[in-house]
Amino acid sequence: MPKAGSGLSLDGLGMPLWLVVELTYKCPLKCPWCSNPVDFNRYRNELTTEEWKAVLREGRRLGSLQLGFTGGEPMLRRDLEELVEEADGLGYYTNLITSGVGLNEKRLRALKKAGLKQIQLSIQACDQELNEKLVGLDVFAHKIAIARTIKAEGFPMVLNVPVSRYNIDHTAAFIELAADLGVEYVEFANLQYYNWALLNRAELLPTREQLARSEAEVKAARERLGKRLTIYYVVPDYHDNRPKACMNGWGSIHLTIAPDGTALPCQEARLIKEIEFPNVRHHALDWIWTRSPAFNQFRGESWMKEPCRSCSEKEKDFGGCRCQAYLMTGDAANTDPVCAKSPHRHLVDALISGAETRRDQKPLIMREGGYPRRTGAR
Amino acid sequence: MEAERRLRPEDVVELNPNYHFRWEEPQQAHVLLYPEGIVKLNQTAAAILEACTGAPSIADGTAELSRRYDKRNLGAEVLKFLEVAHAKGWIRVKS
Ligand SMILES: C[S@@+](CC[C@H](N)C(=O)[O-])C[C@H]1O[C@@H](n2cnc3c(N)ncnc32)[C@H](O)[C@@H]1O
Ligand code: SF4
Ligand code: SF4
C-alpha cells in the first residue's frame, strides 16, 4: 500500500502509477484480520501465467510504475519468478508482499536474478506463542530466519506489522526486532476494518490508551534511531476526525487486479456489491481504467453529496473511503463516517467507546474457507 | 540521533543503492523509485542529481552544470537541493 509521504500527493496525470496484482487468494495462514474477501474460497479461477503477463504489459502501457505482487500468499504461485522477470523487463519497480511462508534461499536468489527490487515481510508478534495464536500456524522461527536471509541476499526490506489490540503493546519490541534484523523500514499498519477484520472488529480494536502509548514509543524510537530505521506509522482510521485520503481518490493512481482478473480501484472494493467490476479476461485494461463505469463511478468530485460537496477539504481527502461509507452507512456515495462532519460519525464513536468498555472476550474468527466460525484462541 | 554535518563542495555523493533514478517517458519527467514509493522530479532537481551523483565531487558536478547551462554561481543552489535529497535519504556521502 502507498506510504504517507511517498506516492500519496503524487499527480499521476491520470495514470495508474500503482499496480497491485493479487496472484492468488490462497494462503496457509489464517490471520483473523485478513483483507481478502470473506468468501475468498469462491474465486478459484486464477489468471494463468500468460494472462498475468498480458496484464503487466498493458499496465505498463497505461503508465504504471510501481508493481506489488501480493495475495493471499504470492509465494504459492510457482510462476512468480517468471512474472517478476517479465515485470522487470517492462521497467516496473517490483515489490513482493509476503508472509514469508514458502520463501527460501533458493527462491530468493531466483527472485533476485529475475530483478525483484524490494520485499515487504509481515510479522504479527515478537514471540512464537502470540504469533501462532494470531496466524494459526507455528511459523515464527521461519519468519525470523527468512528475514535474515532476505537481508543477506541484499534486498531492501519493509517489516510490516498489522496492528491490533493483541500486539500493540509490543511496539517497542517490534522496533528492537526490526533494528536487530537490519531492515530499512518498519511499518506499523493499524488494521483497516474490512472483510475478516470487520468480522473480528470488536476483538481487535485497541483502546485509546494503548494507541497513545504505542505512538509515544514510535516517537522516542524515531529520535533515537534517526536514519538507521525509517518507521512508518499508519494511524488508526477511526480515531482520527478527518478521513484518510483513500487511494488518493477512486480511480486516481491505484489499480488492483484480483486473482480471477477482476479489476478494482482498491483491494477492498469488491465488497461494494452494487458495483459490477470489469474483468481483464473480457475487457482491455485501457478501457477498464479510462472508460469503465466502475472506475468512473467515484472519480473526481461530481458524485459527492453533502457535507463533502461544499467542503473545502474535498480536494485533500476526496471524501474518504467509499468502502467504509458503504459498510457503515449502506451507501458508498456518502461521506466517510470517520469524518467529524458526517451525520454518521456517532457510529464510529460508538465503536471506539466499545473498545474502552469491553469486558467479555470472544474467540477470534480465523480466516478459513467455508463459513466463518469462531474457532480461534481467546 | 547521530549529528548530521552539512554537505561540503568537496564531498562525494552517490545515489542510495535502494533508489532507482530514471527518465519516465509517459510522465515526461525523471522519477525516483524506491521501496513502495515514487518521487517525480522537476528538471532542476533531476539535472543536479544526475550531475552530482557519480561525479568525483559535488564541486565537479556543479562545474559540469555551470558549463551545460551556461550559468555561474550555482554552488549554493546545488548544495541546498542536495541537503534536502540527503535528508530524505535519496543520496549518501561516500566515505
Ligand atoms: C493481504 S496480505 C497478502 C500478503 C501476505 N499474505 C502477507 O500477509 O504478508 C497484504 C498485506 O496486508 C496486510 N494486512 C492484511 N490485513 C490487513 C488489514 N485488515 N489491515 C491492514 N493491513 C492488513 C498484511 O499484513 C500484509 O502486509
Ligand atoms: S494477511 Fe494473513 S491470512 Fe491474509 S493473505 Fe496475508 S498471511 Fe494470509
Ligand atoms: S466533509 Fe467530506 S470533504 Fe469535508 S472533510 Fe469530511 S470527508 Fe472530507
Short mmCIF file of N, CA and C and ligand atoms in Angstrom, two decimals, chain A residues 1 22 26-27 29 31 33-36 69-74 97-100 120-124 143 160-163 187 189-194 196-198 267-268 367, ligand 1:
data_model
loop_
_atom_site.label_atom_id
_atom_site.label_comp_id
_atom_site.label_asym_id
_atom_site.label_seq_id
_atom_site.Cartn_x
_atom_site.Cartn_y
_atom_site.Cartn_z
N MET A 1 0.84 -1.20 0.00
CA MET A 1 0.00 0.00 0.00
C MET A 1 0.88 1.25 0.00
N GLU A 22 -2.88 -9.31 -7.19
CA GLU A 22 -3.13 -10.34 -6.17
C GLU A 22 -3.12 -11.68 -6.91
N LYS A 26 -5.22 -17.87 -2.12
CA LYS A 26 -4.83 -18.98 -1.25
C LYS A 26 -3.73 -18.53 -0.29
N CYS A 27 -3.76 -19.09 0.92
CA CYS A 27 -2.74 -18.77 1.91
C CYS A 27 -2.78 -19.82 3.01
N LEU A 29 -1.84 -19.33 6.03
CA LEU A 29 -2.09 -18.70 7.33
C LEU A 29 -3.55 -18.30 7.47
N CYS A 31 -4.86 -15.36 9.36
CA CYS A 31 -4.98 -14.09 10.08
C CYS A 31 -6.44 -13.65 10.18
N TRP A 33 -7.71 -10.93 10.57
CA TRP A 33 -7.98 -9.57 10.08
C TRP A 33 -7.73 -9.49 8.58
N CYS A 34 -7.53 -10.65 7.93
CA CYS A 34 -7.10 -10.66 6.53
C CYS A 34 -7.99 -9.77 5.67
N SER A 35 -7.34 -9.01 4.79
CA SER A 35 -8.08 -8.07 3.94
C SER A 35 -8.70 -8.75 2.72
N ASN A 36 -8.43 -10.03 2.53
CA ASN A 36 -9.06 -10.76 1.42
C ASN A 36 -10.57 -10.90 1.70
N PHE A 69 3.43 -7.46 -5.97
CA PHE A 69 2.94 -8.83 -6.08
C PHE A 69 2.44 -9.23 -4.71
N THR A 70 1.13 -9.53 -4.59
CA THR A 70 0.61 -9.87 -3.29
C THR A 70 -0.44 -10.96 -3.43
N GLY A 71 -1.27 -11.14 -2.38
CA GLY A 71 -2.27 -12.20 -2.42
C GLY A 71 -3.29 -11.99 -1.33
N GLY A 72 -3.68 -13.06 -0.74
CA GLY A 72 -3.15 -14.36 -0.44
C GLY A 72 -1.63 -14.40 -0.33
N GLU A 73 -1.10 -15.58 -0.49
CA GLU A 73 0.35 -15.72 -0.40
C GLU A 73 0.94 -15.90 -1.81
N PRO A 74 1.60 -14.85 -2.30
CA PRO A 74 2.12 -14.91 -3.68
C PRO A 74 3.16 -16.01 -3.89
N ILE A 97 5.11 -8.73 -1.61
CA ILE A 97 4.45 -8.56 -0.31
C ILE A 97 4.08 -9.95 0.17
N THR A 98 4.75 -10.42 1.22
CA THR A 98 4.66 -11.83 1.58
C THR A 98 4.65 -12.04 3.09
N SER A 99 4.09 -13.19 3.49
CA SER A 99 4.16 -13.60 4.90
C SER A 99 5.47 -14.36 5.14
N GLY A 100 6.21 -14.65 4.08
CA GLY A 100 7.46 -15.39 4.20
C GLY A 100 7.29 -16.89 4.10
N GLN A 120 8.48 -6.85 1.20
CA GLN A 120 7.77 -6.49 2.43
C GLN A 120 7.34 -7.78 3.10
N LEU A 121 7.86 -7.99 4.31
CA LEU A 121 7.56 -9.21 5.06
C LEU A 121 6.65 -8.85 6.23
N SER A 122 5.56 -9.58 6.38
CA SER A 122 4.67 -9.28 7.51
C SER A 122 5.07 -10.11 8.72
N ILE A 123 4.95 -9.47 9.88
CA ILE A 123 5.23 -10.17 11.14
C ILE A 123 4.16 -9.72 12.14
N GLN A 124 3.61 -10.64 12.88
CA GLN A 124 2.42 -10.33 13.67
C GLN A 124 2.68 -10.27 15.17
N LYS A 143 9.87 -17.14 9.95
CA LYS A 143 9.81 -15.72 9.55
C LYS A 143 11.11 -14.99 9.92
N ASN A 160 6.43 -5.40 7.96
CA ASN A 160 5.07 -4.91 8.12
C ASN A 160 4.42 -5.54 9.35
N VAL A 161 3.91 -4.69 10.24
CA VAL A 161 3.24 -5.17 11.44
C VAL A 161 1.76 -4.78 11.39
N PRO A 162 0.85 -5.72 11.16
CA PRO A 162 -0.57 -5.40 11.23
C PRO A 162 -0.97 -5.24 12.70
N VAL A 163 -1.39 -4.03 13.06
CA VAL A 163 -1.52 -3.69 14.49
C VAL A 163 -2.95 -3.84 15.00
N GLU A 187 6.89 -0.86 9.24
CA GLU A 187 5.59 -0.21 9.03
C GLU A 187 4.59 -0.75 10.04
N ALA A 189 1.01 -0.90 10.70
CA ALA A 189 -0.23 -0.66 9.98
C ALA A 189 -1.40 -0.97 10.90
N ASN A 190 -1.93 0.06 11.54
CA ASN A 190 -3.15 -0.17 12.32
C ASN A 190 -4.17 -0.78 11.38
N LEU A 191 -4.85 -1.81 11.82
CA LEU A 191 -5.75 -2.55 10.94
C LEU A 191 -6.80 -1.65 10.31
N GLN A 192 -7.16 -2.01 9.09
CA GLN A 192 -8.28 -1.39 8.41
C GLN A 192 -9.43 -2.39 8.53
N TYR A 193 -10.58 -1.90 8.93
CA TYR A 193 -11.66 -2.83 9.28
C TYR A 193 -12.62 -3.11 8.13
N TYR A 194 -12.17 -4.04 7.27
CA TYR A 194 -12.98 -4.56 6.18
C TYR A 194 -12.88 -6.08 6.25
N TRP A 196 -12.34 -9.75 6.87
CA TRP A 196 -12.13 -10.53 8.09
C TRP A 196 -11.94 -9.63 9.31
N ALA A 197 -11.26 -8.53 9.14
CA ALA A 197 -11.05 -7.61 10.26
C ALA A 197 -12.39 -7.06 10.77
N LEU A 198 -13.33 -6.88 9.85
CA LEU A 198 -14.63 -6.37 10.24
C LEU A 198 -15.37 -7.41 11.09
N GLN A 267 -8.05 -2.72 -3.06
CA GLN A 267 -8.15 -4.14 -2.78
C GLN A 267 -9.46 -4.55 -2.12
N GLU A 268 -10.12 -3.59 -1.47
CA GLU A 268 -11.34 -3.96 -0.75
C GLU A 268 -12.60 -3.74 -1.58
N ARG A 367 -9.29 -16.81 9.61
CA ARG A 367 -9.55 -16.85 8.17
C ARG A 367 -9.47 -18.28 7.67
C1 LIG C 1 -3.39 -9.44 2.45
S1 LIG C 1 -1.66 -9.54 2.75
C2 LIG C 1 -1.05 -10.54 1.43
C3 LIG C 1 0.44 -10.84 1.52
C4 LIG C 1 0.89 -11.83 2.57
N1 LIG C 1 -0.01 -12.94 2.71
C5 LIG C 1 1.10 -11.16 3.90
O1 LIG C 1 0.24 -11.28 4.77
O2 LIG C 1 2.14 -10.53 4.07
C6 LIG C 1 -1.04 -7.92 2.31
C7 LIG C 1 -0.64 -7.02 3.46
O3 LIG C 1 -1.78 -6.54 4.10
C8 LIG C 1 -1.62 -6.60 5.49
N2 LIG C 1 -2.98 -6.71 6.03
C9 LIG C 1 -3.79 -7.79 5.99
N3 LIG C 1 -4.99 -7.49 6.52
C10 LIG C 1 -4.95 -6.18 6.89
C11 LIG C 1 -5.88 -5.28 7.49
N4 LIG C 1 -7.12 -5.66 7.81
N5 LIG C 1 -5.48 -4.01 7.72
C12 LIG C 1 -4.23 -3.60 7.38
N6 LIG C 1 -3.31 -4.40 6.82
C13 LIG C 1 -3.66 -5.68 6.57
C14 LIG C 1 -0.71 -7.78 5.72
O4 LIG C 1 -0.04 -7.69 6.96
C15 LIG C 1 0.22 -7.67 4.54
O5 LIG C 1 1.28 -6.80 4.80
#
